[in-house]
Amino acid sequence: MVKRENSMVAMKAVIVDCLGRTVEGRRSTVDVIGAGPRRVAGVLEKLGLTVSLVPFELFVRELSKYKKYDVVLASAMSSDINVVKHLSSTWHRTTTILGGPVAAGCIEKKTLYGYTLAVLGEGEKTLEELFNRQVVFEEGVKIDDLPNIRGIIFKRSDGKICFTGFREFLTRSEIDNYKSSIEAIRGYPLYWAARVYVEVVRGCSNFNRPRTPLKGFNKCINCGNCESSDFSRRMLCPVKIPPGCGYCSVPVLYGPARSRSINRIVEEVEDLIEIGVTRIVLGAPDILDYGRDWLVEPQPLTNPSYPPPNTDALEALFSELTSIKRVERGEACILLENVKANLVNEETARLLGKYFRNSPIHIGCETGSARHAKIIGRPALPSHVIRAVKLLSENGLRPYVYFIHSLPYQNESTVNATIRVMRRVVQFGAEKITVYKFRPLPLTAFSRMLPKKSSNERKLARKIVAEARRLNMALKKRIVGRVVRIIVVSSYEWRGRKYALAYPLTHGPVVLLPQACEKFKGFVGVARIKKVFSDRIVYGEPIYGKFVYRTLN
């Protein structure tokens, strides 16, 4: 246990969740609690620290509450950089540690953004060393000891920013030995209504690489490693091009796909549901990677397509989770996140439909051009995505398909192809089109390839966004009349009128209910969708006899 010198009182740490926040305190995704911050909380609890976990907006509102804490840890993605900077400028009392994908920017930008140090990549062992060896203690940090710990970015006495190097990626059993915190989730005011992510697969199986000239990297020499049947060889690149899609940092930071054990996943889900969580998301870059790593051990899973999905492992996991009593009774819901289209076949589509009928499932397409997909390192072609949407929707799932505008090598031809594929996936059953803007992430193949800002490039980007909006508004009208399970969250004002706000237990637009439904706060119930207010908000009429379960104590 980490304790204060000459005292039996444990060090106190607060983890600030900056994921998806803005400086104003709004959240881009208002009902999400990621797996990372709870994972960090679990490590610190295991070490004996007193741990609090709070969202950024609550932390800045209650700064005085944390003035006696010994260390502040911030968890963030690269897109949260403004919040990260704001937090460091606000807090000067104690040691600050930056973690999550945002830490990769410290290397490229040669800055710590005002933090004492940063942890890059898998953080469990790094945090254990920092606290067990008392490199981080209540009065500060022993800077001279930091070079001996892998995974650390710090500033030397001469002002130079240094990275001590990546650790070896954790094994499956090592990942299983760490538990995510359950109790710390109570630091989120709406934890009982949020989509709470549970890590199921860590890392990504896509160790393809972009095959085109890249700014900041040597040209691909076609060495054959990316197609090698030796999965360990696929991790190596003679010219140091980062693995994975050119815009994604997951393979670099978190390694090849590794699956947690069924027992650990089920235990965590049961514990979360026991304290009132109603919406569990099985977090994975690709849920169909689950158990595939078991088929190739001791080699790493670095092939996104071979071996095919481990349907026995998937069936065993899904069966256990959906047999949890509160899930069976409809009081809580298990959700999926992502699938890669190249692993979707008739068998996997039937399996997913068996356990997750009427649930959303997310599929990355990014570009509608097959040539463009190969150039940027995608594991699946647009034709795979179209087929996957068709199979999944035929089996009762609700596909959401992702695209990215302003990608490198995007031109009028790829944009037109993307729009054609958007329309095609909607024709085959996609329920939503989601479009993101390309942002170059540190440590990725496209890290130095800034989006072009010519008037023509902006015009092409707007063309994709406009088509997505048009399709989504038309798609929203299809849900009128649908009956959905919801959890009532709070009061809400929309265009001068007061309503009760509810989240669908699965996923989709938030549901506004008559104001009188505020009395059902915390209840799981049922409503029928009557109107579409916007692309993110619908209006529903409650079916009052169905409000039978209250998650709040």
PDB file of N, CA and C in Angstrom, residues 115-157:
ATOM      1  N   TYR A 115       1.814  19.356 -17.508  1.00  0.00           N
ATOM      2  CA  TYR A 115       1.715  18.237 -16.565  1.00  0.00           C
ATOM      3  C   TYR A 115       3.108  17.838 -16.063  1.00  0.00           C
ATOM      4  N   THR A 116       3.134  17.184 -14.917  1.00  0.00           N
ATOM      5  CA  THR A 116       4.404  16.740 -14.337  1.00  0.00           C
ATOM      6  C   THR A 116       5.035  15.658 -15.194  1.00  0.00           C
ATOM      7  N   LEU A 117       4.225  14.733 -15.654  1.00  0.00           N
ATOM      8  CA  LEU A 117       4.694  13.652 -16.520  1.00  0.00           C
ATOM      9  C   LEU A 117       3.494  13.072 -17.249  1.00  0.00           C
ATOM     10  N   ALA A 118       3.775  12.215 -18.235  1.00  0.00           N
ATOM     11  CA  ALA A 118       2.709  11.546 -18.986  1.00  0.00           C
ATOM     12  C   ALA A 118       3.017  10.063 -19.077  1.00  0.00           C
ATOM     13  N   VAL A 119       1.951   9.261 -19.129  1.00  0.00           N
ATOM     14  CA  VAL A 119       2.061   7.814 -19.299  1.00  0.00           C
ATOM     15  C   VAL A 119       1.516   7.479 -20.674  1.00  0.00           C
ATOM     16  N   LEU A 120       2.328   6.789 -21.483  1.00  0.00           N
ATOM     17  CA  LEU A 120       1.941   6.490 -22.859  1.00  0.00           C
ATOM     18  C   LEU A 120       1.794   4.991 -23.056  1.00  0.00           C
ATOM     19  N   GLY A 121       0.705   4.579 -23.725  1.00  0.00           N
ATOM     20  CA  GLY A 121       0.464   3.167 -23.988  1.00  0.00           C
ATOM     21  C   GLY A 121      -0.258   2.498 -22.832  1.00  0.00           C
ATOM     22  N   GLU A 122      -0.107   1.192 -22.724  1.00  0.00           N
ATOM     23  CA  GLU A 122      -0.741   0.453 -21.634  1.00  0.00           C
ATOM     24  C   GLU A 122      -0.149   0.929 -20.305  1.00  0.00           C
ATOM     25  N   GLY A 123      -1.010   1.383 -19.404  1.00  0.00           N
ATOM     26  CA  GLY A 123      -0.507   2.083 -18.226  1.00  0.00           C
ATOM     27  C   GLY A 123      -0.430   1.290 -16.944  1.00  0.00           C
ATOM     28  N   GLU A 124      -0.965   0.058 -16.922  1.00  0.00           N
ATOM     29  CA  GLU A 124      -1.074  -0.655 -15.645  1.00  0.00           C
ATOM     30  C   GLU A 124       0.280  -0.850 -14.954  1.00  0.00           C
ATOM     31  N   LYS A 125       1.238  -1.440 -15.653  1.00  0.00           N
ATOM     32  CA  LYS A 125       2.538  -1.714 -15.033  1.00  0.00           C
ATOM     33  C   LYS A 125       3.304  -0.426 -14.747  1.00  0.00           C
ATOM     34  N   THR A 126       3.146   0.556 -15.625  1.00  0.00           N
ATOM     35  CA  THR A 126       3.831   1.832 -15.423  1.00  0.00           C
ATOM     36  C   THR A 126       3.344   2.507 -14.149  1.00  0.00           C
ATOM     37  N   LEU A 127       2.039   2.529 -13.930  1.00  0.00           N
ATOM     38  CA  LEU A 127       1.494   3.132 -12.714  1.00  0.00           C
ATOM     39  C   LEU A 127       1.932   2.358 -11.475  1.00  0.00           C
ATOM     40  N   GLU A 128       1.949   1.045 -11.570  1.00  0.00           N
ATOM     41  CA  GLU A 128       2.420   0.237 -10.435  1.00  0.00           C
ATOM     42  C   GLU A 128       3.838   0.615 -10.046  1.00  0.00           C
ATOM     43  N   GLU A 129       4.700   0.762 -11.035  1.00  0.00           N
ATOM     44  CA  GLU A 129       6.089   1.118 -10.720  1.00  0.00           C
ATOM     45  C   GLU A 129       6.189   2.520 -10.130  1.00  0.00           C
ATOM     46  N   LEU A 130       5.450   3.466 -10.702  1.00  0.00           N
ATOM     47  CA  LEU A 130       5.511   4.840 -10.218  1.00  0.00           C
ATOM     48  C   LEU A 130       5.161   4.942  -8.740  1.00  0.00           C
ATOM     49  N   PHE A 131       4.137   4.201  -8.319  1.00  0.00           N
ATOM     50  CA  PHE A 131       3.684   4.324  -6.939  1.00  0.00           C
ATOM     51  C   PHE A 131       4.349   3.310  -6.008  1.00  0.00           C
ATOM     52  N   ASN A 132       4.558   2.090  -6.459  1.00  0.00           N
ATOM     53  CA  ASN A 132       5.190   1.099  -5.597  1.00  0.00           C
ATOM     54  C   ASN A 132       6.631   1.462  -5.273  1.00  0.00           C
ATOM     55  N   ARG A 133       7.327   2.048  -6.248  1.00  0.00           N
ATOM     56  CA  ARG A 133       8.711   2.455  -6.024  1.00  0.00           C
ATOM     57  C   ARG A 133       8.802   3.861  -5.463  1.00  0.00           C
ATOM     58  N   GLN A 134       7.638   4.437  -5.158  1.00  0.00           N
ATOM     59  CA  GLN A 134       7.537   5.776  -4.573  1.00  0.00           C
ATOM     60  C   GLN A 134       8.282   6.828  -5.393  1.00  0.00           C
ATOM     61  N   VAL A 135       8.217   6.657  -6.728  1.00  0.00           N
ATOM     62  CA  VAL A 135       8.719   7.697  -7.619  1.00  0.00           C
ATOM     63  C   VAL A 135       7.747   8.875  -7.604  1.00  0.00           C
ATOM     64  N   VAL A 136       6.455   8.549  -7.514  1.00  0.00           N
ATOM     65  CA  VAL A 136       5.431   9.560  -7.257  1.00  0.00           C
ATOM     66  C   VAL A 136       5.039   9.432  -5.797  1.00  0.00           C
ATOM     67  N   PHE A 137       5.167  10.524  -5.070  1.00  0.00           N
ATOM     68  CA  PHE A 137       4.800  10.518  -3.651  1.00  0.00           C
ATOM     69  C   PHE A 137       4.129  11.843  -3.330  1.00  0.00           C
ATOM     70  N   GLU A 138       3.695  11.995  -2.069  1.00  0.00           N
ATOM     71  CA  GLU A 138       2.826  13.133  -1.756  1.00  0.00           C
ATOM     72  C   GLU A 138       3.478  14.501  -1.962  1.00  0.00           C
ATOM     73  N   GLU A 139       4.803  14.580  -1.878  1.00  0.00           N
ATOM     74  CA  GLU A 139       5.456  15.881  -2.074  1.00  0.00           C
ATOM     75  C   GLU A 139       5.837  16.148  -3.530  1.00  0.00           C
ATOM     76  N   GLY A 140       5.729  15.152  -4.366  1.00  0.00           N
ATOM     77  CA  GLY A 140       6.093  15.382  -5.756  1.00  0.00           C
ATOM     78  C   GLY A 140       6.565  14.137  -6.472  1.00  0.00           C
ATOM     79  N   VAL A 141       7.553  14.304  -7.356  1.00  0.00           N
ATOM     80  CA  VAL A 141       8.054  13.209  -8.190  1.00  0.00           C
ATOM     81  C   VAL A 141       9.580  13.206  -8.140  1.00  0.00           C
ATOM     82  N   LYS A 142      10.153  12.009  -8.043  1.00  0.00           N
ATOM     83  CA  LYS A 142      11.611  11.866  -8.086  1.00  0.00           C
ATOM     84  C   LYS A 142      12.033  11.787  -9.564  1.00  0.00           C
ATOM     85  N   ILE A 143      12.341  12.915 -10.125  1.00  0.00           N
ATOM     86  CA  ILE A 143      12.632  13.006 -11.553  1.00  0.00           C
ATOM     87  C   ILE A 143      13.785  12.094 -11.950  1.00  0.00           C
ATOM     88  N   ASP A 144      14.781  11.967 -11.098  1.00  0.00           N
ATOM     89  CA  ASP A 144      15.954  11.162 -11.445  1.00  0.00           C
ATOM     90  C   ASP A 144      15.618   9.682 -11.610  1.00  0.00           C
ATOM     91  N   ASP A 145      14.513   9.234 -11.027  1.00  0.00           N
ATOM     92  CA  ASP A 145      14.132   7.823 -11.131  1.00  0.00           C
ATOM     93  C   ASP A 145      13.281   7.527 -12.359  1.00  0.00           C
ATOM     94  N   LEU A 146      12.741   8.548 -13.010  1.00  0.00           N
ATOM     95  CA  LEU A 146      11.829   8.332 -14.125  1.00  0.00           C
ATOM     96  C   LEU A 146      12.460   7.622 -15.331  1.00  0.00           C
ATOM     97  N   PRO A 147      13.734   7.888 -15.673  1.00  0.00           N
ATOM     98  CA  PRO A 147      14.312   7.182 -16.829  1.00  0.00           C
ATOM     99  C   PRO A 147      14.348   5.662 -16.667  1.00  0.00           C
ATOM    100  N   ASN A 148      14.177   5.164 -15.457  1.00  0.00           N
ATOM    101  CA  ASN A 148      14.226   3.721 -15.222  1.00  0.00           C
ATOM    102  C   ASN A 148      12.872   3.038 -15.393  1.00  0.00           C
ATOM    103  N   ILE A 149      11.834   3.805 -15.729  1.00  0.00           N
ATOM    104  CA  ILE A 149      10.488   3.249 -15.856  1.00  0.00           C
ATOM    105  C   ILE A 149      10.018   3.418 -17.299  1.00  0.00           C
ATOM    106  N   ARG A 150       9.667   2.330 -17.955  1.00  0.00           N
ATOM    107  CA  ARG A 150       9.207   2.383 -19.337  1.00  0.00           C
ATOM    108  C   ARG A 150       7.807   2.995 -19.408  1.00  0.00           C
ATOM    109  N   GLY A 151       7.526   3.650 -20.542  1.00  0.00           N
ATOM    110  CA  GLY A 151       6.195   4.204 -20.763  1.00  0.00           C
ATOM    111  C   GLY A 151       5.994   5.598 -20.219  1.00  0.00           C
ATOM    112  N   ILE A 152       7.083   6.288 -19.853  1.00  0.00           N
ATOM    113  CA  ILE A 152       6.992   7.611 -19.231  1.00  0.00           C
ATOM    114  C   ILE A 152       7.521   8.692 -20.172  1.00  0.00           C
ATOM    115  N   ILE A 153       6.813   9.808 -20.232  1.00  0.00           N
ATOM    116  CA  ILE A 153       7.297  11.017 -20.892  1.00  0.00           C
ATOM    117  C   ILE A 153       7.506  12.061 -19.800  1.00  0.00           C
ATOM    118  N   PHE A 154       8.691  12.636 -19.723  1.00  0.00           N
ATOM    119  CA  PHE A 154       8.974  13.583 -18.650  1.00  0.00           C
ATOM    120  C   PHE A 154       9.956  14.644 -19.127  1.00  0.00           C
ATOM    121  N   LYS A 155      10.121  15.681 -18.329  1.00  0.00           N
ATOM    122  CA  LYS A 155      11.050  16.764 -18.646  1.00  0.00           C
ATOM    123  C   LYS A 155      12.297  16.639 -17.773  1.00  0.00           C
ATOM    124  N   ARG A 156      13.445  16.575 -18.420  1.00  0.00           N
ATOM    125  CA  ARG A 156      14.702  16.511 -17.686  1.00  0.00           C
ATOM    126  C   ARG A 156      15.029  17.865 -17.059  1.00  0.00           C
ATOM    127  N   SER A 157      16.037  17.873 -16.227  1.00  0.00           N
ATOM    128  CA  SER A 157      16.431  19.111 -15.548  1.00  0.00           C
ATOM    129  C   SER A 157      16.889  20.176 -16.544  1.00  0.00           C
TER     130      SER A 157
END
